[in-house]
Coordinates of C-alpha atoms in Angstrom, one line a residue:
X1 CA -12.2 -6.1 -2.0
X2 CA -12.0 -3.2 -4.7
X3 CA -11.0 0.3 -3.2
X4 CA -12.7 2.3 -6.2
X5 CA -16.1 3.1 -6.3
X6 CA -18.1 2.8 -9.6
X7 CA -18.0 7.2 -8.9
X8 CA -14.1 6.9 -9.7
X9 CA -13.2 7.5 -6.0
X10 CA -11.4 5.4 -3.5
X11 CA -12.5 5.8 0.3
X12 CA -14.0 8.9 -0.1
X13 CA -10.8 10.3 -1.7
X14 CA -11.1 12.6 -5.0
X15 CA -8.9 14.5 -7.1
X16 CA -7.0 16.9 -5.3
X17 CA -7.1 15.7 -1.7
X18 CA -4.2 15.4 0.0
X19 CA -3.1 12.2 1.4
X20 CA -0.8 11.7 4.2
X21 CA 0.8 8.1 4.6
X22 CA 2.4 7.2 8.0
X23 CA 3.8 3.6 8.9
X24 CA 4.5 2.7 5.7
X25 CA 6.5 -0.6 4.8
X26 CA 6.6 -3.2 2.9
X27 CA 3.9 -5.0 4.2
X28 CA 1.4 -2.6 3.0
X29 CA -0.8 -3.1 0.6
X30 CA 0.8 -1.9 -2.7
X31 CA -2.9 -1.5 -5.0
X32 CA -4.8 0.3 -2.1
X33 CA -1.7 2.8 -2.4
X34 CA -1.4 2.9 -6.1
X35 CA -5.6 3.3 -5.8
X36 CA -5.3 6.4 -3.8
X37 CA -2.3 7.8 -5.4
X38 CA -4.8 7.2 -8.7
X39 CA -7.6 8.9 -7.1
X40 CA -6.5 12.0 -6.2
X41 CA -4.1 12.7 -8.6
X42 CA -0.8 13.1 -6.5
X43 CA 1.8 11.4 -4.5
X44 CA 0.9 10.3 -1.0
X45 CA 2.7 13.3 1.7
X46 CA 5.3 11.7 3.3
X47 CA 5.0 11.5 7.2
X48 CA 7.9 13.9 7.4
X49 CA 6.3 16.9 5.6
X50 CA 4.6 19.9 7.4
X51 CA 2.0 20.0 4.9
X52 CA -2.0 19.9 5.8
X53 CA -3.7 16.8 4.4
X54 CA -7.1 15.8 3.9
X55 CA -6.4 12.2 4.9
X56 CA -4.1 10.5 7.0
X57 CA -3.5 6.7 5.8
X58 CA -2.4 5.3 9.3
X59 CA -0.5 1.6 8.8
X60 CA -0.3 0.3 12.4
X61 CA 0.6 -3.3 13.6
X62 CA 0.8 -4.7 17.0
X63 CA 4.5 -4.3 17.4
X64 CA 4.8 -0.6 16.7
X65 CA 4.1 0.8 20.1
X66 CA 1.0 2.8 21.7
X67 CA -1.8 3.3 18.9
X68 CA -3.2 6.1 21.0
X69 CA 0.0 8.3 20.8
X70 CA -0.1 7.5 17.2
X71 CA -3.1 8.4 16.6
X72 CA -3.0 11.5 18.5
X73 CA 0.3 12.6 16.1
X74 CA -2.0 11.7 12.7
X75 CA -4.3 14.4 13.8
X76 CA -1.2 17.2 14.1
X77 CA -1.3 17.3 9.4
X78 CA -4.8 16.7 9.7
X79 CA -7.2 19.5 7.7
X80 CA -10.6 20.2 9.5
X81 CA -12.8 17.7 9.0
X82 CA -10.5 15.3 7.9
X83 CA -10.4 11.5 8.0
X84 CA -7.8 8.8 9.6
X85 CA -7.7 5.6 8.0
X86 CA -6.1 2.8 10.2
X87 CA -4.9 0.3 8.6
X88 CA -3.8 -3.1 10.3
X89 CA -2.7 -6.4 9.0
X90 CA -5.9 -9.1 8.8
X91 CA -6.4 -11.4 11.8
X92 CA -4.5 -14.5 11.8
X93 CA -1.3 -12.0 10.1
X94 CA 1.6 -10.8 12.0
X95 CA 1.1 -7.8 13.6
X96 CA -2.7 -8.4 14.1
X97 CA -4.3 -5.4 15.9
X98 CA -7.1 -6.7 18.3
X99 CA -10.6 -5.0 17.8
X100 CA -10.1 -4.0 21.4
X101 CA -7.4 -2.3 21.1

């Protein structure tokens, strides 16, 4: 899967959008992160920042705790009409989150 579309956007991210990232670790997709940074033109906003963001990219694994709590926390920095992307490991990989969760 390529993250970049023919319209020079990545998953709906455009130049100037602020993208926050929560839950980054070594197992996160570096190519996707790089494509998002290239599309928005700025570095990703750290989860400890108080900045308002257009998108929150939430990396989540089954052992990370309560997903509902994490989603509620992800709303805090989100602009009106913002988007949360929930990123989980593929089925069969360590940390995979069942769809029912």
